[in-house]
Coordinates of C-alpha atoms in Angstrom, one line a residue:
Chain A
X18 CA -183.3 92.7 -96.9
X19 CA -179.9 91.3 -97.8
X20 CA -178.0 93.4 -95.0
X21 CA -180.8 92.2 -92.4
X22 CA -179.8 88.3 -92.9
X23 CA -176.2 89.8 -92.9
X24 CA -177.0 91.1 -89.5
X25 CA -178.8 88.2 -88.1
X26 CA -176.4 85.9 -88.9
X27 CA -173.5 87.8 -88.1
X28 CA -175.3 88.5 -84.7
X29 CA -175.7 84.6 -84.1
X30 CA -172.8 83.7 -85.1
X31 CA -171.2 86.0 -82.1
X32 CA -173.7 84.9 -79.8
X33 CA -173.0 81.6 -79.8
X34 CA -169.7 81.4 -78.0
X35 CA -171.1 83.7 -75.7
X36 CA -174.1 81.7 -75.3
X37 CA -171.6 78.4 -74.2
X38 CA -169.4 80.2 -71.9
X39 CA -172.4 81.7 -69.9
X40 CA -172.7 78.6 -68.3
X41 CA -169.8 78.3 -66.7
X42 CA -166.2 77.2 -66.9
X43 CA -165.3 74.5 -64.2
X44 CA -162.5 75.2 -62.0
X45 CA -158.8 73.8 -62.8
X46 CA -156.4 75.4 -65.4
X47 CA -156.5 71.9 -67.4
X48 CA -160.1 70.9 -67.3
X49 CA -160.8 75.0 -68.3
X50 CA -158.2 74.8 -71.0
X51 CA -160.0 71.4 -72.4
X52 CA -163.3 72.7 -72.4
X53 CA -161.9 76.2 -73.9
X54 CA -160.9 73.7 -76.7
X55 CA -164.0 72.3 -76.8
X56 CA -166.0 75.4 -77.0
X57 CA -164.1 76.3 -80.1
X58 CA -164.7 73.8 -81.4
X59 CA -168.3 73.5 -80.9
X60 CA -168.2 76.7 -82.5
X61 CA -167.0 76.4 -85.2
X62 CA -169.2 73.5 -86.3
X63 CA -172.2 75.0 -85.4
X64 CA -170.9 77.8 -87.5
X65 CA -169.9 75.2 -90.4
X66 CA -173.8 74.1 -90.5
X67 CA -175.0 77.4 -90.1
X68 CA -173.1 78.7 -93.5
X69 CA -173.6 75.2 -95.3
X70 CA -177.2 75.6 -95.0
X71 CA -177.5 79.2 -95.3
X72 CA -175.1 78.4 -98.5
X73 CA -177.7 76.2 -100.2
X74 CA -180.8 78.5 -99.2
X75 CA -179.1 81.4 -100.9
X76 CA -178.4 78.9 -103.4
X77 CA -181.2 78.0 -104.1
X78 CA -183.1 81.1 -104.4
X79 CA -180.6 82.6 -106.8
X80 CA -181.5 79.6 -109.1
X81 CA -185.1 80.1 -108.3
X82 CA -184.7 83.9 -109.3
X83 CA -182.9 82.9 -112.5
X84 CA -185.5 80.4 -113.8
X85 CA -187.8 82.7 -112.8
X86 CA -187.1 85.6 -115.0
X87 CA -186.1 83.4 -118.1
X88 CA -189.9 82.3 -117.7
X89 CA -191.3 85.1 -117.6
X90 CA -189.0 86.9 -120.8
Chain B
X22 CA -193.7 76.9 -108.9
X23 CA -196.8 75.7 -108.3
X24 CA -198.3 77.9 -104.9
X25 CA -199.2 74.4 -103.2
X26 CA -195.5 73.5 -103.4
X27 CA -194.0 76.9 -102.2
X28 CA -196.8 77.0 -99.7
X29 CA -195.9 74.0 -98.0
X30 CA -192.0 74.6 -98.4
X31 CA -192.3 77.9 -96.4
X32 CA -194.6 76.4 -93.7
X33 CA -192.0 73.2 -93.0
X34 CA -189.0 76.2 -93.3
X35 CA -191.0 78.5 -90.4
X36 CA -191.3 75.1 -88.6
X37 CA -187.8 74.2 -89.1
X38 CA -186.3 77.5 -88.0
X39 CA -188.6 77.6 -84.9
X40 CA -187.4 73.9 -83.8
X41 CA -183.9 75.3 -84.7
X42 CA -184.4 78.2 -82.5
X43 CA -185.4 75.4 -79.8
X44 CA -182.4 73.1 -80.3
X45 CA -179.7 75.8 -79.8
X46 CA -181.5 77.0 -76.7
X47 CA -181.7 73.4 -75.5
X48 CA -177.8 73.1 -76.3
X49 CA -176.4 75.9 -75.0
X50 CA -178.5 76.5 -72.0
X51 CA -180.8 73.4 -70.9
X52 CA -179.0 69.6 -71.7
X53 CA -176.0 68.9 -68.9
X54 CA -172.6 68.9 -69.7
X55 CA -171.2 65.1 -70.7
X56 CA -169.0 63.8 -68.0
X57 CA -165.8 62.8 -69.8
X58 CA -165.6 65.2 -73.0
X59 CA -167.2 68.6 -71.6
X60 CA -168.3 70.7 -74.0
X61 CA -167.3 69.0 -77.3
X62 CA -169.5 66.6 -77.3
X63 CA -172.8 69.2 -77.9
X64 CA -171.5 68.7 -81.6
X65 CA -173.6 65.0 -81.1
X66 CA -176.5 67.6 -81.3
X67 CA -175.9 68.7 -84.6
X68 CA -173.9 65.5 -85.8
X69 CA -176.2 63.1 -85.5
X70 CA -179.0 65.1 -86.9
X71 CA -177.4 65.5 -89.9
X72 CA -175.8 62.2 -90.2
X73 CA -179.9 61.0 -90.1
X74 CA -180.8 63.5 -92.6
X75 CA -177.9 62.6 -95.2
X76 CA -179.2 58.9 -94.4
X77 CA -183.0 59.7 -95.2
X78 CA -182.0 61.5 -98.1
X79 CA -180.1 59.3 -99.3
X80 CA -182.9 56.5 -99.0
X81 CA -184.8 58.5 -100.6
X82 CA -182.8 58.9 -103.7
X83 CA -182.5 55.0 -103.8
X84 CA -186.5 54.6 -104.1
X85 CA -187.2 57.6 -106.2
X86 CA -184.3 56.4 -108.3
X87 CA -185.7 52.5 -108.4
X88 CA -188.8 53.9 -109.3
X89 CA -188.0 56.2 -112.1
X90 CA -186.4 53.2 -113.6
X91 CA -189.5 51.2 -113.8
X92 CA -192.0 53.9 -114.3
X93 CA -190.1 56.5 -116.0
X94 CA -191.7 58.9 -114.8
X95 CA -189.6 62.3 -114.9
X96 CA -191.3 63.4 -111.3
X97 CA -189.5 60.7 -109.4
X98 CA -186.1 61.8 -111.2
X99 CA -186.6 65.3 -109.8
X100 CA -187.5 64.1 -106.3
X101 CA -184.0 62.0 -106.3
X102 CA -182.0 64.5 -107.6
X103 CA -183.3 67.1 -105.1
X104 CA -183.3 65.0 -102.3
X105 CA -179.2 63.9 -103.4
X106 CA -178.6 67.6 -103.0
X107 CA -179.4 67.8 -100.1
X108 CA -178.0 64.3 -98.9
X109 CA -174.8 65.5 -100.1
X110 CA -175.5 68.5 -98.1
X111 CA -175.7 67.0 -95.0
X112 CA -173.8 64.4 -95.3
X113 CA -171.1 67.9 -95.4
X114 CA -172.2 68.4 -92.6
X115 CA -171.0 65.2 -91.1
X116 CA -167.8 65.1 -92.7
X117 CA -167.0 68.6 -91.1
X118 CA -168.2 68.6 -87.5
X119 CA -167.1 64.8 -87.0
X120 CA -163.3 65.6 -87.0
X121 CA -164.1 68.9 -84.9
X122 CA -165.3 66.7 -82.0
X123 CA -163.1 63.7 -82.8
X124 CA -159.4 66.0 -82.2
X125 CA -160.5 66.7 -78.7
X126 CA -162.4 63.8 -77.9
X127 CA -159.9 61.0 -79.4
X128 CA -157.1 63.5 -80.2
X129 CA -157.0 63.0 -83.9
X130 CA -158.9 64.9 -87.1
X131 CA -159.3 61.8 -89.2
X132 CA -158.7 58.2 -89.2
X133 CA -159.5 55.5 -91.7
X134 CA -161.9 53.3 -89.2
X135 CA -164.8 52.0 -90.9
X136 CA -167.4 54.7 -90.4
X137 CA -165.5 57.6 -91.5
X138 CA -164.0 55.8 -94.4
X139 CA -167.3 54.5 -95.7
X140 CA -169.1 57.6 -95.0
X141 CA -166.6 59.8 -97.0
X142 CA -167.1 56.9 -99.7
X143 CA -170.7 57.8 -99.2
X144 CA -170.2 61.8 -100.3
X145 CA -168.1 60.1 -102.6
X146 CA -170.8 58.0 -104.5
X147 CA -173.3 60.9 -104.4
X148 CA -170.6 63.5 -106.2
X149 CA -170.5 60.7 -108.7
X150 CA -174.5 60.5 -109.1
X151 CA -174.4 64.3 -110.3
X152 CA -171.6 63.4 -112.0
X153 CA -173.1 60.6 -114.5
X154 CA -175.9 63.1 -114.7
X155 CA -174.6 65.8 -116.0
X156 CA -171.8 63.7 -118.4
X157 CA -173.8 62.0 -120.9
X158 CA -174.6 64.3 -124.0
X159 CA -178.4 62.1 -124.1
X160 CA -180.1 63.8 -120.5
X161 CA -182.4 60.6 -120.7
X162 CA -179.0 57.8 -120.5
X163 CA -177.8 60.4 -117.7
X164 CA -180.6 60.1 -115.5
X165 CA -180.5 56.2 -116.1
X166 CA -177.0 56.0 -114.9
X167 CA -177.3 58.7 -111.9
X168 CA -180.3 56.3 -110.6
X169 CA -178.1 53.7 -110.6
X170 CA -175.6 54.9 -109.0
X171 CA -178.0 56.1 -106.4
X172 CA -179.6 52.9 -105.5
X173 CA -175.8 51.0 -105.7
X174 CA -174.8 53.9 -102.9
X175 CA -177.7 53.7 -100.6
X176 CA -176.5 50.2 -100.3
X177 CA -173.7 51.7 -98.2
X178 CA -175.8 53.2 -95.6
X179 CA -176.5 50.1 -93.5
X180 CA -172.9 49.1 -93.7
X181 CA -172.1 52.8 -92.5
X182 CA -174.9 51.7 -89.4
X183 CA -173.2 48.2 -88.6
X184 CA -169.6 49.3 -89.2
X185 CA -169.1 49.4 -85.6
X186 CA -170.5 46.3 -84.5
X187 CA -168.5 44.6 -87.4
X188 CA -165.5 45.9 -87.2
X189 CA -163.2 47.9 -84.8
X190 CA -163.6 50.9 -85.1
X191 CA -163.2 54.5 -82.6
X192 CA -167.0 55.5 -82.6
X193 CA -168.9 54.5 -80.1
X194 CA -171.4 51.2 -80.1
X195 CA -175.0 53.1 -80.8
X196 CA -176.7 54.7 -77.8
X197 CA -180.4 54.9 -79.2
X198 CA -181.0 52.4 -81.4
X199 CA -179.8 49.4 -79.1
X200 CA -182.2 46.4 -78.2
X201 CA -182.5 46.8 -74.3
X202 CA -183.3 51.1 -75.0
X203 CA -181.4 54.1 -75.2
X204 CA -178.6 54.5 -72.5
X205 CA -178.7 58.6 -73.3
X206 CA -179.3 60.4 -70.4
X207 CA -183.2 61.7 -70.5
X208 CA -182.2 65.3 -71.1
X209 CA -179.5 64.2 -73.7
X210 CA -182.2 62.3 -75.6
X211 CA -184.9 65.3 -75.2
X212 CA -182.4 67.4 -77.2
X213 CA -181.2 64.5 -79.7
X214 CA -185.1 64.2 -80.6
X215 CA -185.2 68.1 -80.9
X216 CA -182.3 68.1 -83.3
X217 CA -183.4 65.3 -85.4
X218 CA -186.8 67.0 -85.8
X219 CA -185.3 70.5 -86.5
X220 CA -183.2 68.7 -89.3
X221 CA -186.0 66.6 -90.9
X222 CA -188.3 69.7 -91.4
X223 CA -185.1 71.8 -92.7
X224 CA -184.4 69.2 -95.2
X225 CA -188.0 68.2 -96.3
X226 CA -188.5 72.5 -96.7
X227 CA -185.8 72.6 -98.9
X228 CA -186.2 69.4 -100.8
X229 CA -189.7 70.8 -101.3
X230 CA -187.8 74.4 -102.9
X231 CA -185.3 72.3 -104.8
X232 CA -187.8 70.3 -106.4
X233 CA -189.9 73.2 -107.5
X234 CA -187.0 74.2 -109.5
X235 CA -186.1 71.0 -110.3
X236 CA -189.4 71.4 -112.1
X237 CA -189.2 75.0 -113.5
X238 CA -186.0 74.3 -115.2
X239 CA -187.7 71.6 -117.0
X240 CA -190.2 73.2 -118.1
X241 CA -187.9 76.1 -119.4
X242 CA -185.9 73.5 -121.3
X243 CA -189.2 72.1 -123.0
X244 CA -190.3 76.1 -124.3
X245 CA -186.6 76.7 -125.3
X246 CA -187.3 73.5 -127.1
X247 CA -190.1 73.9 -128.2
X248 CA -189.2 77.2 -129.6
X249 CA -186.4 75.4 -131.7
X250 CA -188.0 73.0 -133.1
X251 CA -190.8 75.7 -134.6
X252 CA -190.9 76.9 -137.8
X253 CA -188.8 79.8 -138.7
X254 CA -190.3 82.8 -141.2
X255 CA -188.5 82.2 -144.8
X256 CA -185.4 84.0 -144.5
X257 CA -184.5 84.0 -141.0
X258 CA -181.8 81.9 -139.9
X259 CA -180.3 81.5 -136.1

């Protein structure tokens, strides 16, 4: 289970900068290198968001786990 | 957890991850490209969202946290403390994908304007609430403070709102909330709305999670106590 979320996130997390360029660079070395730029950036806050929430989910569910079992001992 | 709780946390999280799933195919293949930053400025999609999130949250602490001081009821403690988790969360968020789209669009990581100062004091005033709540050796003078603290900080929301009408500051003037209607292009807007929808049923799924632990580690602390406060056998010592 844990290596299928590893998977799926590692698989968005590459297909999002993939996902951005398919659209198109516009022509013009300067506008292309600005929006290159940009699409790192975008990137890499989407990324950000993605780990800060899957951060707290996994978080979360450890905690869940923990109080959990010292319930049920 | 109770099931009713857990139920309705895993409904809002399928419902969340579906509008996600929506938002990043609206953002990478269906809004149009801003005019004068490109690309960058898709990080509004995600910014914003979150920024309104940490915001909700946030008021959210400050009436739970107004209430459990006139009711004193333990549930409304819980409820702000989860939903400060997650205000601090977002609220992350913010703080990181703000200066991502602020070095290309206004060719700087940070600056001390208003908004960004007063929303890193906002993160600020939340790390204090878990702070006070987890300094006091009484749990019961903790949760008094924390509440305070959280009803003083949602104080600096609308300030965070106004900041650019009051002041001068590099953020734009607002561009949805303005008296004569949005001036977002239709498509931009669509996808705005998407976002902010996506965000809300995140957060409320995992406010709902966070409280039913909130709840089961209180009710573990009452056995454990409970358990020390009963009788040993004649003999027996801890």
């Amino acid at each position: 289970m844990r290596l299928f979320g590893t998977f799926i996130l590692l698989a968005l997390l590459l297909s999002v900068p993939d996902l951005a360029i398919a659209q198109g660079l516009p022509s013009g070395d300067a506008l292309a290198s600005q929006n290159l730029r940009g699409y790192t950036h975008m990137f890499i806050a989407y990324s950000i968001a993605w780990f800060l929430v899957i951060g707290w989910v996994i978080s979360i569910a450890r905690r869940l786990g923990r109080v959990e079992r010292a319930l049920n001992d | 957890m109770s099931s009713r709780i857990r139920w309705s946390g895993a409904v809002l999280g399928v419902l969340g991850i579906a509008t996600t799933l929506v938002l990043h195919w609206m953002v990478f293949f269906w809004v149009p490209t801003e005019r004068t930053m490109g690309v960058v400025q898709r990080i509004f999609y995600i910014h914003v969202p979150a920024a309104w999130v940490a915001f909700m949250a946030f008021g959210i602490v400050a009436i739970c946290s107004a209430m459990y001081l006139w009711l004193k009821d333990e549930r409304l403690d819980m409820a702000a403390a989860s939903a400060a988790e997650g205000g601090m969360l977002f609220t992350t968020i913010v703080l990181l994908t703000g200066p991502l789209w602020g070095r290309v669009a206004w060719g700087t990581w940070w600056t001390w304007e208003p908004r960004l100062t007063l929303t890193l004091l906002l993160w600020f005033i939340y790390l204090g609430y878990f702070l006070v709540r987890s300094s006091t050796e009484n749990p019961q003078r903790g949760k008094r403070f924390a509440a305070v603290v959280g009803i003083v900080g949602a104080l600096d929301i609308p300030l965070i709102h106004i900041s650019v009408q009051w002041f001068r500051s590099l953020h734009p003037a607002p561009v949805v909330m303005r008296p004569d209607g949005p001036s977002l292009h239709p498509d931009m807007l669509a996808t705005l709305f998407v976002g902010l929808g996506a965000s809300t049923l995140v957060f409320f799924s995992f406010f709902l999670f966070r409280y039913g632990l909130e709840r089961m580690e209180q009710a573990l602390a009452h056995r454990e106590m409970v358990a020390e406060a009963a009788p040993r056998p004649e003999g027996v010592t801890s």
